[in-house]
Amino acid sequence: AAGVIQSPRHLIKEKRETATLKCYPIPRHDTVYWYQQGPGQDPQFLISFYEKMQSDKGSIPDRFSAQQFSDYHSELNMSSLELGDSALYFCASSPRDRKSRNQPQHFGDGTRLSIL
Amino acid sequence: DAKTTQPPSMDCAEGRAANLPCNHSTISGNEYVYWYRQIHSQGPQYIIHGLKNNETNEMASLIITEDRKSSTLILPHATLRDTAVYYCIVSSLTGFQKLVFGTGTRLLVSP
């Protein structure tokens, strides 16, 4: 079965640079979630989108922004990168129709972002 | 969101059943119990979820107490590949179900 696709898998940037992470949800999944997992930490929710609109917001820095496109893929844009942004970034997707309200999120394999 | 409490680590012998407990004493009536696991640094993998009835799928069984204040994930025949961090998460039917990860249980399956 098709899974959540994230790209790139690995990304190396320097401080103050920008980065864009991409997420392609499972077909027919209209809700996308972004999570950040720092070294030795548990995943933390950043932001989610449903039907191209932001649906929830967690501990996402103001330097980060995200959007969802008409084909439901999502991009996480990160600017003025800091050393502390080094982490795994996971995207998850789920369906959102009325009959699927309790359907689980499925995660991609993540993007490992390293800031030098 | 309701909070969960899990033991930080557990050991299990290969081939034996692994029983992972979770306390969620403040769970509300419209919240499901979800279990995910994370193997090394891979993306969290969905295992199973339930509301109040026991559930079983090809991966595991979920036993939820009658008062819904605790649950147990059962891996019937643990293998070395089941070594992972297991997260018990409660999530509401309302809203967009962001997952709030706790510290999880690190399960080590040994030969």
Short mmCIF file of C-alpha atoms in Angstrom, two decimals:
data_model
loop_
_atom_site.label_atom_id
_atom_site.label_comp_id
_atom_site.label_asym_id
_atom_site.label_seq_id
_atom_site.Cartn_x
_atom_site.Cartn_y
_atom_site.Cartn_z
CA ALA A 1 0.00 0.00 0.00
CA ALA A 2 1.12 3.54 -0.70
CA GLY A 3 2.64 5.34 2.25
CA VAL A 4 3.47 8.91 3.17
CA ILE A 5 6.39 10.15 1.11
CA GLN A 6 8.79 12.74 2.46
CA SER A 7 11.61 14.46 0.69
CA PRO A 8 14.43 14.90 0.99
CA ARG A 9 15.41 12.12 3.36
CA HIS A 10 18.49 13.98 4.51
CA LEU A 11 19.30 17.67 4.37
CA ILE A 12 22.36 19.55 5.55
CA LYS A 13 22.21 23.30 5.94
CA GLU A 14 24.21 26.02 7.61
CA LYS A 15 22.99 28.50 10.19
CA ARG A 16 20.79 31.28 8.85
CA GLU A 17 19.99 29.35 5.69
CA THR A 18 16.50 28.27 4.61
CA ALA A 19 15.08 24.82 4.02
CA THR A 20 11.94 23.37 2.48
CA LEU A 21 10.66 19.94 3.42
CA LYS A 22 8.01 18.21 1.35
CA CYS A 23 5.32 15.72 2.28
CA TYR A 24 3.08 13.69 -0.04
CA PRO A 25 0.21 12.10 1.90
CA ILE A 26 -1.35 8.73 1.33
CA PRO A 27 -3.85 8.93 -1.58
CA ARG A 28 -7.30 10.12 -0.43
CA HIS A 29 -5.88 11.46 2.83
CA ASP A 30 -6.78 15.13 3.12
CA THR A 31 -5.21 15.99 6.46
CA VAL A 32 -1.49 16.45 6.97
CA TYR A 33 0.44 16.81 10.22
CA TRP A 34 4.03 17.86 10.87
CA TYR A 35 6.09 16.72 13.85
CA GLN A 36 9.60 17.51 15.02
CA GLN A 37 11.79 15.06 16.92
CA GLY A 38 15.01 16.41 18.40
CA PRO A 39 17.91 14.14 19.36
CA GLY A 40 16.88 11.87 22.22
CA GLN A 41 13.44 13.43 22.39
CA ASP A 42 9.92 12.32 21.56
CA PRO A 43 8.04 13.67 18.54
CA GLN A 44 6.41 17.06 19.07
CA PHE A 45 3.46 18.32 17.04
CA LEU A 46 4.15 21.40 14.94
CA ILE A 47 1.19 22.10 12.70
CA SER A 48 -1.59 20.45 10.71
CA PHE A 49 -3.64 21.21 7.63
CA TYR A 50 -7.02 20.12 6.38
CA GLU A 51 -8.29 21.01 2.93
CA LYS A 52 -5.44 23.48 2.46
CA MET A 53 -6.25 25.38 5.63
CA GLN A 54 -4.32 25.31 8.88
CA SER A 55 -6.33 23.22 11.32
CA ASP A 56 -4.13 23.21 14.42
CA LYS A 57 -0.88 24.70 15.58
CA GLY A 58 1.58 23.44 18.13
CA SER A 59 5.03 24.55 19.17
CA ILE A 60 6.11 25.76 15.76
CA PRO A 61 8.62 28.63 15.71
CA ASP A 62 7.64 31.84 13.92
CA ARG A 63 10.58 31.20 11.58
CA PHE A 64 8.72 28.18 10.22
CA SER A 65 5.72 28.24 7.96
CA ALA A 66 3.81 25.56 6.17
CA GLN A 67 1.09 25.15 3.62
CA GLN A 68 -0.98 22.49 1.94
CA PHE A 69 -1.59 22.51 -1.78
CA SER A 70 -4.56 21.54 -3.92
CA ASP A 71 -3.12 18.05 -4.48
CA TYR A 72 -2.92 17.75 -0.65
CA HIS A 73 0.84 17.67 -0.50
CA SER A 74 2.39 19.92 2.09
CA GLU A 75 5.60 21.86 2.46
CA LEU A 76 7.33 23.02 5.64
CA ASN A 77 9.42 26.12 5.08
CA MET A 78 12.11 26.93 7.58
CA SER A 79 14.10 30.16 7.62
CA SER A 80 16.99 31.58 9.64
CA LEU A 81 17.97 28.07 10.59
CA GLU A 82 19.54 27.56 13.99
CA LEU A 83 21.62 24.74 15.40
CA GLY A 84 18.65 23.73 17.54
CA ASP A 85 16.59 23.04 14.45
CA SER A 86 18.63 19.91 13.83
CA ALA A 87 16.07 17.16 14.15
CA LEU A 88 13.96 14.58 12.42
CA TYR A 89 10.87 16.06 10.82
CA PHE A 90 7.98 13.70 10.31
CA CYS A 91 4.88 14.16 8.27
CA ALA A 92 1.74 12.15 8.87
CA SER A 93 -1.56 11.96 7.04
CA SER A 94 -5.07 10.77 7.76
CA PRO A 95 -8.50 10.91 6.15
CA ARG A 96 -10.92 13.46 7.55
CA ASP A 97 -14.37 12.56 6.28
CA ARG A 98 -17.17 12.12 8.79
CA LYS A 99 -16.92 8.35 8.72
CA SER A 100 -13.18 8.40 9.38
CA ARG A 101 -12.92 10.70 12.35
CA ASN A 102 -11.07 8.14 14.43
CA GLN A 103 -8.81 6.87 11.69
CA PRO A 104 -5.15 6.83 12.67
CA GLN A 105 -2.42 8.98 11.30
CA HIS A 106 0.23 7.25 9.24
CA PHE A 107 3.75 8.59 9.27
CA GLY A 108 6.43 8.97 6.67
CA ASP A 109 10.05 8.01 7.27
CA GLY A 110 11.00 11.60 7.98
CA THR A 111 13.57 14.12 6.88
CA ARG A 112 16.74 14.33 8.90
CA LEU A 113 17.80 17.96 8.99
CA SER A 114 21.31 18.77 10.17
CA ILE A 115 22.41 22.34 10.78
CA LEU A 116 26.14 22.98 10.71
CA ASP B 1 -5.42 16.27 25.97
CA ALA B 2 -5.44 13.46 28.47
CA LYS B 3 -2.05 12.38 29.71
CA THR B 4 -0.71 8.85 29.74
CA THR B 5 1.77 7.09 32.00
CA GLN B 6 3.92 4.23 30.81
CA PRO B 7 6.86 2.37 32.32
CA PRO B 8 10.09 3.69 30.82
CA SER B 9 11.42 0.29 29.83
CA MET B 10 10.52 -3.38 29.64
CA ASP B 11 12.28 -6.56 28.64
CA CYS B 12 10.80 -9.55 26.88
CA ALA B 13 12.20 -12.87 25.71
CA GLU B 14 11.83 -13.65 22.03
CA GLY B 15 8.75 -15.76 21.38
CA ARG B 16 7.03 -14.73 24.59
CA ALA B 17 4.12 -12.35 24.90
CA ALA B 18 4.94 -8.72 25.60
CA ASN B 19 2.37 -6.90 27.71
CA LEU B 20 2.80 -3.15 27.74
CA PRO B 21 0.67 -1.23 30.24
CA CYS B 22 -0.61 2.33 29.99
CA ASN B 23 -2.48 4.46 32.48
CA HIS B 24 -4.81 7.15 31.20
CA SER B 25 -6.90 7.91 34.26
CA THR B 26 -8.13 11.29 32.98
CA ILE B 27 -9.38 9.99 29.65
CA SER B 28 -12.70 11.46 28.61
CA GLY B 29 -15.61 9.73 26.95
CA ASN B 30 -14.82 10.83 23.41
CA GLU B 31 -11.13 9.95 23.47
CA TYR B 32 -9.62 6.94 21.77
CA VAL B 33 -6.53 5.08 22.91
CA TYR B 34 -3.91 4.77 20.16
CA TRP B 35 -0.69 2.79 20.18
CA TYR B 36 2.28 3.61 18.00
CA ARG B 37 5.81 2.37 18.01
CA GLN B 38 9.05 3.83 16.76
CA ILE B 39 11.86 1.56 15.69
CA HIS B 40 15.20 3.35 15.97
CA SER B 41 14.72 6.66 14.13
CA GLN B 42 12.06 5.53 11.69
CA GLY B 43 8.69 7.21 11.50
CA PRO B 44 6.21 6.20 14.21
CA GLN B 45 4.26 3.16 13.11
CA TYR B 46 0.57 2.81 13.90
CA ILE B 47 -0.26 -0.41 15.75
CA ILE B 48 -3.84 -0.37 16.98
CA HIS B 49 -6.50 1.83 18.56
CA GLY B 50 -9.72 1.44 20.50
CA LEU B 51 -12.46 3.27 22.35
CA LYS B 52 -13.81 0.88 24.96
CA ASN B 53 -13.91 -2.59 23.48
CA ASN B 54 -10.93 -4.87 23.18
CA GLU B 55 -9.38 -4.85 19.74
CA THR B 56 -7.16 -7.24 17.81
CA ASN B 57 -5.39 -6.97 14.50
CA GLU B 58 -2.52 -8.72 12.78
CA MET B 59 0.03 -6.88 14.88
CA ALA B 60 -1.34 -6.83 18.40
CA SER B 61 -4.23 -6.91 20.82
CA LEU B 62 -5.49 -4.00 22.88
CA ILE B 63 -7.19 -4.61 26.19
CA ILE B 64 -9.00 -1.61 27.69
CA THR B 65 -10.31 -1.79 31.24
CA GLU B 66 -14.00 -1.31 31.80
CA ASP B 67 -13.50 2.09 33.41
CA ARG B 68 -11.17 3.01 30.49
CA LYS B 69 -8.55 4.34 32.86
CA SER B 70 -5.88 1.94 31.68
CA SER B 71 -5.04 -0.33 28.80
CA THR B 72 -2.56 -3.03 27.83
CA LEU B 73 -0.98 -3.63 24.46
CA ILE B 74 -0.19 -7.27 23.86
CA LEU B 75 2.32 -8.52 21.32
CA PRO B 76 1.51 -12.24 21.41
CA HIS B 77 4.83 -13.60 20.16
CA ALA B 78 7.52 -10.95 20.40
CA THR B 79 10.37 -11.04 17.90
CA LEU B 80 13.67 -9.19 17.86
CA ARG B 81 12.16 -6.81 15.31
CA ASP B 82 9.60 -5.70 17.91
CA THR B 83 12.35 -3.91 19.85
CA ALA B 84 11.17 -0.29 19.78
CA VAL B 85 9.74 2.57 21.79
CA TYR B 86 6.00 2.06 22.24
CA TYR B 87 3.77 5.09 22.70
CA CYS B 88 0.30 5.05 24.21
CA ILE B 89 -1.63 8.16 23.17
CA VAL B 90 -5.17 9.33 23.85
CA SER B 91 -6.78 11.51 21.25
CA SER B 92 -10.18 13.09 20.96
CA LEU B 93 -12.72 12.51 18.22
CA THR B 94 -13.14 16.27 17.96
CA GLY B 95 -10.55 18.53 16.45
CA PHE B 96 -7.89 17.25 14.14
CA GLN B 97 -6.40 14.67 16.47
CA LYS B 98 -2.87 15.93 16.87
CA LEU B 99 -0.87 13.25 18.62
CA VAL B 100 0.75 14.19 21.92
CA PHE B 101 3.64 11.80 22.46
CA GLY B 102 4.76 11.02 25.99
CA THR B 103 8.02 9.31 26.82
CA GLY B 104 6.79 5.84 25.87
CA THR B 105 8.08 2.42 26.88
CA ARG B 106 11.34 1.17 25.46
CA LEU B 107 10.78 -2.53 24.82
CA LEU B 108 13.85 -4.71 24.41
CA VAL B 109 13.25 -8.17 23.00
CA SER B 110 16.15 -10.50 23.64
CA PRO B 111 17.01 -13.93 22.18
#
